[in-house]
C-alpha atoms as one frame of an Amber mdcrd trajectory, in Angstrom:
protein
 136.670 -72.338  62.763 137.209 -71.618  66.471 133.541 -70.744  66.955 132.365
 -73.873  65.144 134.756 -76.076  67.119 133.577 -74.581  70.421 129.903 -75.049
  69.517 130.492 -78.631  68.432 132.329 -79.399  71.679 129.452 -77.943  73.747
 127.086 -80.343  71.987 129.345 -83.372  72.397 130.551 -83.339  68.803 133.679
 -82.361  66.967 134.820 -80.843  63.701 137.626 -82.272  61.626 139.273 -80.230
  58.889 141.337 -82.486  56.646 142.069 -83.318  53.021 142.426 -87.010  53.958
 139.078 -88.474  52.925 139.389 -91.641  55.021 140.289 -89.649  58.145 137.549
 -87.130  57.454 134.707 -89.637  57.185 135.844 -92.217  59.762 133.059 -92.815
  62.259 130.719 -90.300  60.598 126.984 -90.617  61.149 126.173 -88.318  58.217
 127.951 -87.385  54.986 126.675 -84.077  53.608 127.622 -82.735  50.211 126.789
 -79.879  47.902 126.910 -79.432  44.150 130.254 -79.059  42.418 128.940 -76.519
  39.939 126.024 -74.197  40.518 122.956 -73.927  38.341 123.641 -71.275  35.736
 127.406 -71.462  36.163 129.350 -71.314  32.899 129.879 -74.767  31.393 133.534
 -73.879  30.799 134.068 -74.204  34.576 132.590 -77.691  34.841 135.525 -79.798
  33.621 138.027 -77.999  35.845 135.799 -78.185  38.921 134.967 -81.850  38.386
 138.655 -82.688  37.983 139.436 -80.890  41.261 136.652 -82.549  43.240 136.379
 -86.038  41.701 138.232 -87.669  44.618 135.618 -86.235  46.990 132.667 -87.861
  45.204 130.256 -89.403  47.687 129.794 -93.001  46.615 129.541 -96.437  48.201
 133.335 -96.656  48.616 133.411 -93.385  50.573 130.477 -94.424  52.728 132.245
 -97.709  53.508 135.233 -95.703  54.797 133.033 -94.414  57.630 132.922 -97.881
  59.165 129.334 -97.058  60.108 126.712 -99.337  58.519 124.026 -96.815  59.545
 125.687 -93.777  57.881 123.274 -91.411  56.126 123.915 -89.413  52.946 122.528
 -85.880  52.704 122.474 -83.369  49.862 121.246 -79.797  49.724 117.964 -78.892
  48.078 116.812 -78.307  45.473 118.063 -81.550  44.026 117.714 -82.031  40.313
 116.106 -85.290  39.289 116.979 -84.808  35.632 120.631 -83.748  35.798 122.080
 -86.260  38.237 125.292 -88.148  37.618 124.734 -91.611  36.174 126.027 -93.283
  39.364 123.438 -91.425  41.441 120.597 -92.608  39.234 121.703 -96.208  39.745
 122.749 -96.113  43.380 120.909 -93.499  45.418 117.273 -94.491  44.855 117.849
 -98.049  46.045 120.028 -97.496  49.083 118.779 -97.180  52.631 121.475 -94.649
  53.515 119.953 -91.798  51.514 117.934 -89.388  53.627 115.589 -87.342  51.464
 112.725 -84.902  51.711 109.509 -86.455  50.513
């Protein structure tokens, strides 16, 4: 963490480590997330992992907490187009905040 903090400071940025979602995203230019369960991971793990991470779901409410109307949403690749949560199918394709590889 010390190395990351020092590098961020050199570049004019900062790193915040918090469990407070509102504090963590306030003023953010980008929200980056990863999958909650990995491809090939045992399905028995899914319910537990989803329950643990549900509050950290990136959605329009979380993006609003940034206070930045230009915030961008990023996700690692590869991104599955067939196994996305229902909210992502409705929301992500039509929003200007989603940055995607084309």
